[in-house]
PDB file of C-alpha atoms in Angstrom:
ATOM      1  CA  MET A   1     198.073 150.660 -82.978  1.00 44.00           C
ATOM      2  CA  LYS A   2     194.853 148.955 -84.022  1.00 56.00           C
ATOM      3  CA  LEU A   3     193.766 145.526 -85.232  1.00 61.00           C
ATOM      4  CA  HIS A   4     194.611 145.156 -88.930  1.00 64.00           C
ATOM      5  CA  LEU A   5     193.283 142.748 -91.548  1.00 63.00           C
ATOM      6  CA  LEU A   6     196.342 141.770 -93.629  1.00 65.00           C
ATOM      7  CA  ASN A   7     196.324 140.234 -97.096  1.00 63.00           C
ATOM      8  CA  ARG A   8     198.375 137.032 -96.966  1.00 63.00           C
ATOM      9  CA  ALA A   9     196.953 135.555-100.187  1.00 59.00           C
ATOM     10  CA  SER A  10     199.461 134.083-102.606  1.00 52.00           C
ATOM     11  CA  LEU A  11     200.666 136.421-105.336  1.00 50.00           C
ATOM     12  CA  GLN A  12     202.335 133.506-107.101  1.00 55.00           C
ATOM     13  CA  ASN A  13     200.947 130.576-109.033  1.00 55.00           C
ATOM     14  CA  SER A  14     200.383 128.672-105.800  1.00 66.00           C
ATOM     15  CA  SER A  15     197.589 127.861-103.348  1.00 82.00           C
ATOM     16  CA  PHE A  16     199.759 128.895-100.362  1.00 89.00           C
ATOM     17  CA  THR A  17     202.805 131.038 -99.613  1.00 92.00           C
ATOM     18  CA  VAL A  18     206.164 130.317 -98.017  1.00 93.00           C
ATOM     19  CA  THR A  19     208.247 133.333 -97.015  1.00 92.00           C
ATOM     20  CA  HIS A  20     211.685 133.565 -95.450  1.00 93.00           C
ATOM     21  CA  ASN A  21     211.688 136.810 -93.461  1.00 90.00           C
ATOM     22  CA  LYS A  22     214.942 138.343 -92.270  1.00 91.00           C
ATOM     23  CA  TYR A  23     214.736 141.853 -90.849  1.00 90.00           C
ATOM     24  CA  SER A  24     216.066 143.914 -87.961  1.00 90.00           C
ATOM     25  CA  HIS A  25     212.737 143.295 -86.207  1.00 90.00           C
ATOM     26  CA  PHE A  26     209.355 141.709 -86.974  1.00 89.00           C
ATOM     27  CA  LEU A  27     206.283 143.621 -88.115  1.00 82.00           C
ATOM     28  CA  LYS A  28     204.947 145.507 -85.083  1.00 78.00           C
ATOM     29  CA  ILE A  29     201.270 145.174 -85.992  1.00 80.00           C
ATOM     30  CA  TRP A  30     198.390 143.506 -84.117  1.00 79.00           C
ATOM     31  CA  HIS A  31     196.708 141.773 -87.054  1.00 82.00           C
ATOM     32  CA  TYR A  32     194.727 138.834 -88.414  1.00 84.00           C
ATOM     33  CA  HIS A  33     194.039 137.172 -91.777  1.00 89.00           C
ATOM     34  CA  PRO A  34     191.843 134.365 -93.182  1.00 89.00           C
ATOM     35  CA  GLU A  35     194.888 132.148 -93.786  1.00 93.00           C
ATOM     36  CA  LEU A  36     196.375 129.845 -91.159  1.00 94.00           C
ATOM     37  CA  GLU A  37     200.004 130.643 -90.399  1.00 96.00           C
ATOM     38  CA  LEU A  38     202.777 128.202 -89.493  1.00 97.00           C
ATOM     39  CA  VAL A  39     205.788 130.114 -88.145  1.00 97.00           C
ATOM     40  CA  TYR A  40     209.273 128.875 -87.304  1.00 97.00           C
ATOM     41  CA  ILE A  41     211.479 131.363 -85.431  1.00 97.00           C
ATOM     42  CA  ALA A  42     215.011 130.867 -86.726  1.00 95.00           C
ATOM     43  CA  GLU A  43     216.481 133.785 -84.793  1.00 95.00           C
ATOM     44  CA  SER A  44     214.959 136.430 -82.496  1.00 93.00           C
ATOM     45  CA  THR A  45     213.465 137.010 -79.055  1.00 90.00           C
ATOM     46  CA  GLY A  46     210.501 138.983 -77.768  1.00 88.00           C
ATOM     47  CA  THR A  47     206.888 138.670 -76.668  1.00 86.00           C
ATOM     48  CA  ARG A  48     204.259 136.755 -78.635  1.00 88.00           C
ATOM     49  CA  PHE A  49     200.591 137.832 -78.572  1.00 87.00           C
ATOM     50  CA  ILE A  50     198.172 135.148 -79.813  1.00 89.00           C
ATOM     51  CA  GLY A  51     194.526 135.947 -79.033  1.00 84.00           C
ATOM     52  CA  ASP A  52     194.606 136.654 -75.295  1.00 78.00           C
ATOM     53  CA  GLY A  53     197.774 134.578 -74.777  1.00 83.00           C
ATOM     54  CA  ILE A  54     200.937 136.511 -73.976  1.00 81.00           C
ATOM     55  CA  GLU A  55     204.327 134.839 -73.555  1.00 84.00           C
ATOM     56  CA  LYS A  56     207.973 135.156 -74.469  1.00 85.00           C
ATOM     57  CA  PHE A  57     209.259 133.718 -77.735  1.00 91.00           C
ATOM     58  CA  SER A  58     212.757 132.727 -78.795  1.00 91.00           C
ATOM     59  CA  GLU A  59     214.795 130.888 -81.406  1.00 94.00           C
ATOM     60  CA  GLY A  60     213.416 127.466 -82.275  1.00 96.00           C
ATOM     61  CA  ASP A  61     209.751 128.187 -81.525  1.00 96.00           C
ATOM     62  CA  LEU A  62     207.231 126.588 -83.892  1.00 97.00           C
ATOM     63  CA  VAL A  63     203.673 127.961 -83.802  1.00 98.00           C
ATOM     64  CA  LEU A  64     200.509 127.357 -85.823  1.00 98.00           C
ATOM     65  CA  ILE A  65     198.010 130.237 -85.800  1.00 96.00           C
ATOM     66  CA  GLY A  66     194.394 129.635 -86.849  1.00 94.00           C
ATOM     67  CA  LYS A  67     192.443 131.679 -89.373  1.00 90.00           C
ATOM     68  CA  ASN A  68     191.355 135.157 -88.247  1.00 87.00           C
ATOM     69  CA  LEU A  69     193.107 134.735 -84.874  1.00 88.00           C
ATOM     70  CA  PRO A  70     194.667 138.115 -83.969  1.00 86.00           C
ATOM     71  CA  HIS A  71     198.392 137.978 -83.276  1.00 88.00           C
ATOM     72  CA  MET A  72     201.627 139.943 -83.103  1.00 87.00           C
ATOM     73  CA  TRP A  73     205.320 139.126 -82.644  1.00 90.00           C
ATOM     74  CA  LEU A  74     206.832 142.002 -80.653  1.00 85.00           C
ATOM     75  CA  ASN A  75     210.622 141.967 -80.465  1.00 89.00           C
ATOM     76  CA  ASP A  76     212.485 142.939 -77.316  1.00 86.00           C
ATOM     77  CA  GLU A  77     213.274 146.659 -77.113  1.00 84.00           C
ATOM     78  CA  VAL A  78     216.940 146.142 -77.991  1.00 89.00           C
ATOM     79  CA  TYR A  79     215.908 145.089 -81.533  1.00 91.00           C
ATOM     80  CA  PHE A  80     214.575 148.599 -82.191  1.00 88.00           C
ATOM     81  CA  GLU A  81     217.829 150.350 -81.279  1.00 88.00           C
ATOM     82  CA  ALA A  82     219.557 151.915 -84.276  1.00 84.00           C
ATOM     83  CA  ASP A  83     222.916 150.173 -83.838  1.00 86.00           C
ATOM     84  CA  ALA A  84     221.708 146.897 -82.323  1.00 84.00           C
ATOM     85  CA  GLY A  85     222.912 144.783 -85.257  1.00 88.00           C
ATOM     86  CA  LEU A  86     220.382 142.075 -84.372  1.00 92.00           C
ATOM     87  CA  ILE A  87     218.447 139.890 -86.795  1.00 92.00           C
ATOM     88  CA  SER A  88     214.851 138.674 -86.622  1.00 94.00           C
ATOM     89  CA  GLU A  89     214.539 135.663 -88.896  1.00 95.00           C
ATOM     90  CA  ALA A  90     211.509 133.465 -89.432  1.00 96.00           C
ATOM     91  CA  ILE A  91     209.914 131.155 -91.967  1.00 96.00           C
ATOM     92  CA  ALA A  92     206.170 131.683 -92.386  1.00 95.00           C
ATOM     93  CA  ILE A  93     203.739 129.476 -94.295  1.00 95.00           C
ATOM     94  CA  HIS A  94     200.297 130.928 -95.015  1.00 95.00           C
ATOM     95  CA  PHE A  95     197.507 128.694 -96.279  1.00 93.00           C
ATOM     96  CA  LYS A  96     193.724 128.572 -96.210  1.00 91.00           C
ATOM     97  CA  GLU A  97     192.132 125.539 -94.604  1.00 89.00           C
ATOM     98  CA  ASP A  98     190.593 124.608 -97.949  1.00 86.00           C
ATOM     99  CA  PHE A  99     193.701 125.347-100.026  1.00 86.00           C
ATOM    100  CA  LEU A 100     193.249 121.951-101.728  1.00 84.00           C
ATOM    101  CA  GLY A 101     189.457 122.033-101.639  1.00 82.00           C
ATOM    102  CA  LEU A 102     186.958 121.158 -98.923  1.00 78.00           C
ATOM    103  CA  GLU A 103     186.397 117.638-100.264  1.00 84.00           C
ATOM    104  CA  PHE A 104     190.101 116.884 -99.956  1.00 85.00           C
ATOM    105  CA  LEU A 105     190.212 118.063 -96.349  1.00 81.00           C
ATOM    106  CA  ASN A 106     187.111 116.024 -95.474  1.00 84.00           C
ATOM    107  CA  ALA A 107     188.628 112.789 -96.788  1.00 88.00           C
ATOM    108  CA  ILE A 108     189.041 110.183 -94.039  1.00 90.00           C
ATOM    109  CA  GLU A 109     192.829 110.190 -94.542  1.00 89.00           C
ATOM    110  CA  MET A 110     192.927 113.915 -93.781  1.00 89.00           C
ATOM    111  CA  LYS A 111     191.066 113.645 -90.462  1.00 91.00           C
ATOM    112  CA  PRO A 112     194.186 114.259 -88.300  1.00 94.00           C
ATOM    113  CA  ILE A 113     194.995 117.420 -90.289  1.00 93.00           C
ATOM    114  CA  LEU A 114     191.391 118.625 -90.002  1.00 92.00           C
ATOM    115  CA  GLN A 115     191.594 118.177 -86.227  1.00 94.00           C
ATOM    116  CA  LEU A 116     194.899 120.073 -86.201  1.00 95.00           C
ATOM    117  CA  ILE A 117     193.273 122.977 -88.038  1.00 94.00           C
ATOM    118  CA  LYS A 118     190.437 123.045 -85.497  1.00 92.00           C
ATOM    119  CA  ARG A 119     192.941 123.132 -82.598  1.00 94.00           C
ATOM    120  CA  ALA A 120     194.830 125.923 -84.332  1.00 95.00           C
ATOM    121  CA  ALA A 121     191.815 128.188 -83.780  1.00 92.00           C
ATOM    122  CA  GLN A 122     193.367 128.835 -80.340  1.00 92.00           C
ATOM    123  CA  GLY A 123     196.948 128.911 -81.600  1.00 95.00           C
ATOM    124  CA  ILE A 124     199.362 126.008 -81.021  1.00 97.00           C
ATOM    125  CA  LYS A 125     202.981 125.990 -79.863  1.00 97.00           C
ATOM    126  CA  PHE A 126     204.793 122.708 -80.551  1.00 97.00           C
ATOM    127  CA  SER A 127     207.561 121.362 -78.316  1.00 94.00           C
ATOM    128  CA  ASN A 128     210.405 118.933 -78.945  1.00 95.00           C
ATOM    129  CA  ILE A 129     210.009 118.820 -82.715  1.00 95.00           C
ATOM    130  CA  GLU A 130     212.515 116.542 -84.408  1.00 95.00           C
ATOM    131  CA  ALA A 131     215.271 118.226 -86.410  1.00 95.00           C
ATOM    132  CA  LYS A 132     214.222 116.491 -89.655  1.00 96.00           C
ATOM    133  CA  LEU A 133     210.827 118.191 -89.597  1.00 96.00           C
ATOM    134  CA  ILE A 134     212.377 121.604 -88.946  1.00 96.00           C
ATOM    135  CA  GLU A 135     214.666 121.048 -91.938  1.00 96.00           C
ATOM    136  CA  LYS A 136     211.628 120.242 -94.093  1.00 96.00           C
ATOM    137  CA  ILE A 137     210.054 123.548 -93.053  1.00 96.00           C
ATOM    138  CA  LYS A 138     213.276 125.456 -93.767  1.00 95.00           C
ATOM    139  CA  LYS A 139     213.624 123.956 -97.249  1.00 94.00           C
ATOM    140  CA  LEU A 140     209.951 124.092 -98.241  1.00 93.00           C
ATOM    141  CA  HIS A 141     210.319 127.276-100.324  1.00 90.00           C
ATOM    142  CA  SER A 142     212.984 125.680-102.541  1.00 90.00           C
ATOM    143  CA  HIS A 143     210.727 122.969-104.036  1.00 90.00           C
ATOM    144  CA  GLU A 144     208.731 123.049-107.254  1.00 90.00           C
ATOM    145  CA  PRO A 145     204.963 123.704-106.780  1.00 88.00           C
ATOM    146  CA  PHE A 146     203.794 120.064-106.826  1.00 90.00           C
ATOM    147  CA  ASP A 147     206.549 118.817-104.509  1.00 93.00           C
ATOM    148  CA  LYS A 148     206.041 121.850-102.270  1.00 92.00           C
ATOM    149  CA  THR A 149     202.371 120.940-101.842  1.00 92.00           C
ATOM    150  CA  ILE A 150     203.167 117.307-100.995  1.00 94.00           C
ATOM    151  CA  LYS A 151     205.832 118.434 -98.504  1.00 95.00           C
ATOM    152  CA  LEU A 152     203.364 120.809 -96.794  1.00 95.00           C
ATOM    153  CA  ILE A 153     200.823 118.007 -96.383  1.00 95.00           C
ATOM    154  CA  GLU A 154     203.566 115.833 -94.873  1.00 96.00           C
ATOM    155  CA  ILE A 155     204.538 118.611 -92.456  1.00 97.00           C
ATOM    156  CA  LEU A 156     200.930 119.151 -91.366  1.00 96.00           C
ATOM    157  CA  HIS A 157     200.423 115.407 -90.950  1.00 96.00           C
ATOM    158  CA  LYS A 158     203.506 115.172 -88.718  1.00 96.00           C
ATOM    159  CA  LEU A 159     202.304 118.099 -86.605  1.00 97.00           C
ATOM    160  CA  ALA A 160     198.785 116.647 -86.422  1.00 96.00           C
ATOM    161  CA  ASN A 161     200.205 113.523 -84.798  1.00 95.00           C
ATOM    162  CA  HIS A 162     202.689 115.320 -82.562  1.00 96.00           C
ATOM    163  CA  GLU A 163     201.570 115.022 -78.941  1.00 93.00           C
ATOM    164  CA  GLU A 164     203.730 117.684 -77.275  1.00 94.00           C
ATOM    165  CA  TYR A 165     201.988 121.020 -77.734  1.00 95.00           C
ATOM    166  CA  GLN A 166     200.145 123.755 -75.867  1.00 92.00           C
ATOM    167  CA  LEU A 167     197.167 125.907 -76.852  1.00 92.00           C
ATOM    168  CA  LEU A 168     197.965 129.608 -76.671  1.00 90.00           C
ATOM    169  CA  SER A 169     194.618 131.412 -76.496  1.00 86.00           C
ATOM    170  CA  SER A 170     191.585 130.814 -74.345  1.00 76.00           C
ATOM    171  CA  PRO A 171     188.222 129.572 -75.672  1.00 71.00           C
ATOM    172  CA  GLY A 172     186.688 132.639 -74.017  1.00 64.00           C
ATOM    173  CA  PHE A 173     188.673 134.961 -76.247  1.00 66.00           C
ATOM    174  CA  LEU A 174     187.703 132.992 -79.347  1.00 62.00           C
ATOM    175  CA  ASN A 175     184.026 133.062 -78.475  1.00 58.00           C
ATOM    176  CA  SER A 176     184.004 136.784 -77.777  1.00 56.00           C
ATOM    177  CA  PHE A 177     186.055 137.632 -80.860  1.00 57.00           C
ATOM    178  CA  ASN A 178     183.982 135.512 -83.229  1.00 55.00           C
ATOM    179  CA  LYS A 179     180.508 136.411 -82.052  1.00 49.00           C
ATOM    180  CA  THR A 180     180.786 140.175 -82.095  1.00 50.00           C
ATOM    181  CA  ASP A 181     182.021 142.861 -84.452  1.00 51.00           C
ATOM    182  CA  ASN A 182     182.223 145.301 -81.557  1.00 54.00           C
ATOM    183  CA  LYS A 183     185.128 147.624 -82.344  1.00 60.00           C
ATOM    184  CA  GLY A 184     185.256 148.626 -78.705  1.00 63.00           C
ATOM    185  CA  LEU A 185     186.127 145.034 -77.808  1.00 71.00           C
ATOM    186  CA  ASP A 186     189.024 145.047 -80.272  1.00 70.00           C
ATOM    187  CA  GLU A 187     190.281 148.250 -78.675  1.00 77.00           C
ATOM    188  CA  ILE A 188     189.986 146.678 -75.223  1.00 80.00           C
ATOM    189  CA  TYR A 189     192.187 143.717 -76.188  1.00 78.00           C
ATOM    190  CA  GLU A 190     194.640 146.021 -77.922  1.00 77.00           C
ATOM    191  CA  PHE A 191     194.938 148.297 -74.880  1.00 83.00           C
ATOM    192  CA  VAL A 192     195.270 145.400 -72.430  1.00 83.00           C
ATOM    193  CA  PHE A 193     197.947 143.574 -74.444  1.00 79.00           C
ATOM    194  CA  LYS A 194     199.947 146.767 -74.805  1.00 80.00           C
ATOM    195  CA  ASN A 195     199.630 147.808 -71.147  1.00 85.00           C
ATOM    196  CA  PHE A 196     199.005 144.635 -69.096  1.00 86.00           C
ATOM    197  CA  ASN A 197     202.212 145.130 -67.101  1.00 85.00           C
ATOM    198  CA  GLN A 198     201.318 148.744 -66.288  1.00 87.00           C
ATOM    199  CA  PRO A 199     198.925 149.941 -63.537  1.00 88.00           C
ATOM    200  CA  ILE A 200     195.558 149.854 -65.328  1.00 88.00           C
ATOM    201  CA  GLY A 201     192.048 149.220 -64.057  1.00 83.00           C
ATOM    202  CA  SER A 202     188.549 148.608 -65.354  1.00 83.00           C
ATOM    203  CA  LYS A 203     187.850 152.369 -65.321  1.00 87.00           C
ATOM    204  CA  ASP A 204     190.721 152.981 -67.753  1.00 88.00           C
ATOM    205  CA  VAL A 205     189.486 150.260 -70.096  1.00 87.00           C
ATOM    206  CA  ALA A 206     185.868 151.452 -69.816  1.00 88.00           C
ATOM    207  CA  GLU A 207     187.020 154.798 -71.211  1.00 87.00           C
ATOM    208  CA  ILE A 208     188.704 153.013 -74.138  1.00 84.00           C
ATOM    209  CA  ALA A 209     185.446 151.141 -74.817  1.00 81.00           C
ATOM    210  CA  LYS A 210     183.489 154.413 -74.491  1.00 84.00           C
ATOM    211  CA  MET A 211     181.274 152.977 -71.735  1.00 86.00           C
ATOM    212  CA  ASN A 212     180.597 153.991 -68.174  1.00 89.00           C
ATOM    213  CA  PRO A 213     182.365 151.691 -65.657  1.00 88.00           C
ATOM    214  CA  SER A 214     179.197 149.857 -64.568  1.00 90.00           C
ATOM    215  CA  ALA A 215     178.052 149.129 -68.113  1.00 89.00           C
ATOM    216  CA  PHE A 216     181.547 148.006 -69.077  1.00 88.00           C
ATOM    217  CA  SER A 217     181.760 145.636 -66.092  1.00 89.00           C
ATOM    218  CA  ARG A 218     178.440 144.003 -67.045  1.00 89.00           C
ATOM    219  CA  PHE A 219     179.408 143.824 -70.729  1.00 85.00           C
ATOM    220  CA  PHE A 220     182.820 142.276 -70.036  1.00 84.00           C
ATOM    221  CA  LYS A 221     181.511 139.714 -67.553  1.00 85.00           C
ATOM    222  CA  ARG A 222     178.752 138.659 -69.956  1.00 82.00           C
ATOM    223  CA  ILE A 223     181.321 138.057 -72.725  1.00 76.00           C
ATOM    224  CA  HIS A 224     184.096 136.417 -70.672  1.00 76.00           C
ATOM    225  CA  ARG A 225     182.201 134.910 -67.718  1.00 79.00           C
ATOM    226  CA  LYS A 226     184.664 136.630 -65.390  1.00 84.00           C
ATOM    227  CA  THR A 227     185.421 140.149 -64.155  1.00 89.00           C
ATOM    228  CA  PHE A 228     187.890 142.351 -65.995  1.00 89.00           C
ATOM    229  CA  THR A 229     190.194 142.317 -62.968  1.00 90.00           C
ATOM    230  CA  ARG A 230     190.300 138.517 -62.984  1.00 89.00           C
ATOM    231  CA  TYR A 231     190.929 138.508 -66.760  1.00 86.00           C
ATOM    232  CA  LEU A 232     193.797 140.985 -66.408  1.00 89.00           C
ATOM    233  CA  ASN A 233     195.367 139.061 -63.525  1.00 89.00           C
ATOM    234  CA  GLU A 234     195.163 135.797 -65.464  1.00 86.00           C
ATOM    235  CA  ILE A 235     197.078 137.406 -68.335  1.00 85.00           C
ATOM    236  CA  ARG A 236     199.675 138.792 -65.922  1.00 88.00           C
ATOM    237  CA  ILE A 237     200.103 135.481 -64.108  1.00 88.00           C
ATOM    238  CA  GLY A 238     200.304 133.577 -67.399  1.00 82.00           C
ATOM    239  CA  TYR A 239     203.108 135.884 -68.466  1.00 83.00           C
ATOM    240  CA  ALA A 240     204.769 135.518 -65.055  1.00 87.00           C
ATOM    241  CA  CYS A 241     204.727 131.719 -65.373  1.00 84.00           C
ATOM    242  CA  LYS A 242     206.721 131.918 -68.604  1.00 76.00           C
ATOM    243  CA  LEU A 243     209.225 134.291 -67.011  1.00 81.00           C
ATOM    244  CA  LEU A 244     209.632 132.089 -63.935  1.00 83.00           C
ATOM    245  CA  ILE A 245     210.395 129.040 -66.078  1.00 75.00           C
ATOM    246  CA  GLU A 246     213.013 131.018 -67.989  1.00 71.00           C
ATOM    247  CA  ASN A 247     214.542 132.927 -65.074  1.00 68.00           C
ATOM    248  CA  LYS A 248     214.106 130.220 -62.413  1.00 56.00           C
ATOM    249  CA  ASN A 249     214.546 131.861 -58.999  1.00 58.00           C
ATOM    250  CA  ASN A 250     214.078 135.547 -59.878  1.00 83.00           C
ATOM    251  CA  ILE A 251     210.608 135.920 -58.361  1.00 90.00           C
ATOM    252  CA  THR A 252     210.857 139.589 -57.347  1.00 91.00           C
ATOM    253  CA  PRO A 253     211.723 141.035 -60.788  1.00 90.00           C
ATOM    254  CA  VAL A 254     209.095 138.766 -62.388  1.00 90.00           C
ATOM    255  CA  CYS A 255     206.494 140.177 -59.998  1.00 92.00           C
ATOM    256  CA  TYR A 256     207.074 143.749 -61.212  1.00 91.00           C
ATOM    257  CA  GLU A 257     207.666 142.872 -64.862  1.00 88.00           C
ATOM    258  CA  SER A 258     204.273 141.152 -64.908  1.00 89.00           C
ATOM    259  CA  GLY A 259     202.456 144.253 -63.682  1.00 91.00           C
ATOM    260  CA  PHE A 260     202.074 143.666 -59.923  1.00 93.00           C
ATOM    261  CA  ASN A 261     203.138 146.388 -57.500  1.00 90.00           C
ATOM    262  CA  ASN A 262     204.168 144.240 -54.528  1.00 91.00           C
ATOM    263  CA  ILE A 263     205.231 140.671 -53.749  1.00 94.00           C
ATOM    264  CA  SER A 264     202.370 139.810 -51.387  1.00 93.00           C
ATOM    265  CA  ASN A 265     199.761 140.809 -53.980  1.00 92.00           C
ATOM    266  CA  PHE A 266     201.632 138.839 -56.646  1.00 94.00           C
ATOM    267  CA  ASN A 267     201.861 135.736 -54.450  1.00 94.00           C
ATOM    268  CA  ARG A 268     198.169 135.900 -53.557  1.00 94.00           C
ATOM    269  CA  HIS A 269     196.982 136.137 -57.174  1.00 93.00           C
ATOM    270  CA  PHE A 270     199.525 133.572 -58.347  1.00 92.00           C
ATOM    271  CA  LYS A 271     198.222 130.980 -55.890  1.00 91.00           C
ATOM    272  CA  SER A 272     194.591 131.840 -56.636  1.00 90.00           C
ATOM    273  CA  ILE A 273     195.080 131.296 -60.369  1.00 88.00           C
ATOM    274  CA  THR A 274     197.641 128.443 -60.499  1.00 86.00           C
ATOM    275  CA  GLY A 275     196.874 126.700 -57.196  1.00 88.00           C
ATOM    276  CA  MET A 276     200.461 127.006 -55.966  1.00 89.00           C
ATOM    277  CA  SER A 277     203.004 129.586 -54.867  1.00 91.00           C
ATOM    278  CA  PRO A 278     205.628 130.982 -57.286  1.00 91.00           C
ATOM    279  CA  SER A 279     208.399 129.082 -55.478  1.00 89.00           C
ATOM    280  CA  ASP A 280     206.442 125.803 -55.721  1.00 88.00           C
ATOM    281  CA  TYR A 281     205.831 126.520 -59.402  1.00 85.00           C
ATOM    282  CA  ILE A 282     209.580 126.926 -59.953  1.00 84.00           C
ATOM    283  CA  LYS A 283     210.310 123.667 -58.130  1.00 81.00           C
ATOM    284  CA  LEU A 284     207.725 121.845 -60.223  1.00 77.00           C
ATOM    285  CA  HIS A 285     209.361 123.014 -63.447  1.00 68.00           C
ATOM    286  CA  THR A 286     212.977 122.448 -62.381  1.00 67.00           C
ATOM    287  CA  GLN A 287     212.608 118.839 -61.331  1.00 60.00           C
ATOM    288  CA  ASN A 288     214.640 116.344 -63.344  1.00 47.00           C
TER     289      ASN A 288
END
């Protein structure tokens, strides 16, 4: 599995595309494209990879992915079983930031949407979206071209002014991805995202990057301003946080599912990165 550049350009007489995807599982490809992508998950569960952000996804998620930001929606293993009978359904809107022209986007009235597009460079997950807006997204494909364009602008304007959201990828990933064409770096991300919950170390990744361990350590720290071990643990703890919120008190299985080999090690890194213990984190997110 390698990083793929996909063609999401419109094949219709339109400046953007709206697709209603309904398959047994989503496309299992780590990819990017010059179009932004607004995705609504109508039905499905799995793990979402946006830049260096890794977390679970489920029905009702709404995410905006910036241009050229690598991503993948990986369904849970049960979706790949022959007789699972499960459905992965999503609505995806692909559009370039200048789909109506740069002058249009730079108009003073479009400033909130321009700011939204800039935030989307890290990937955005929206929370507590009103049902009316979700219905607009679901029905967008059914409109005539002119009305479809107006409806998309309305959707983007609503999202631009929506205050409940989280950024999914770190600025460090963006900076490193944008300022280098190093194929070894792409392979590093790919290997880490695929194996972060397995026992891997900087030596393993140095081999992937075709560097000796010392050179790799210097290279990685120069790009990310942190050691590879710290980077890997931050990804694991970020994933653990999502699992803890979903599973509440199941700290032990979360520890191992996130890639740690014992509870004490997990607790130590969790506190170092989040500033609190796993149990305190659960209490914080279960308060009424």
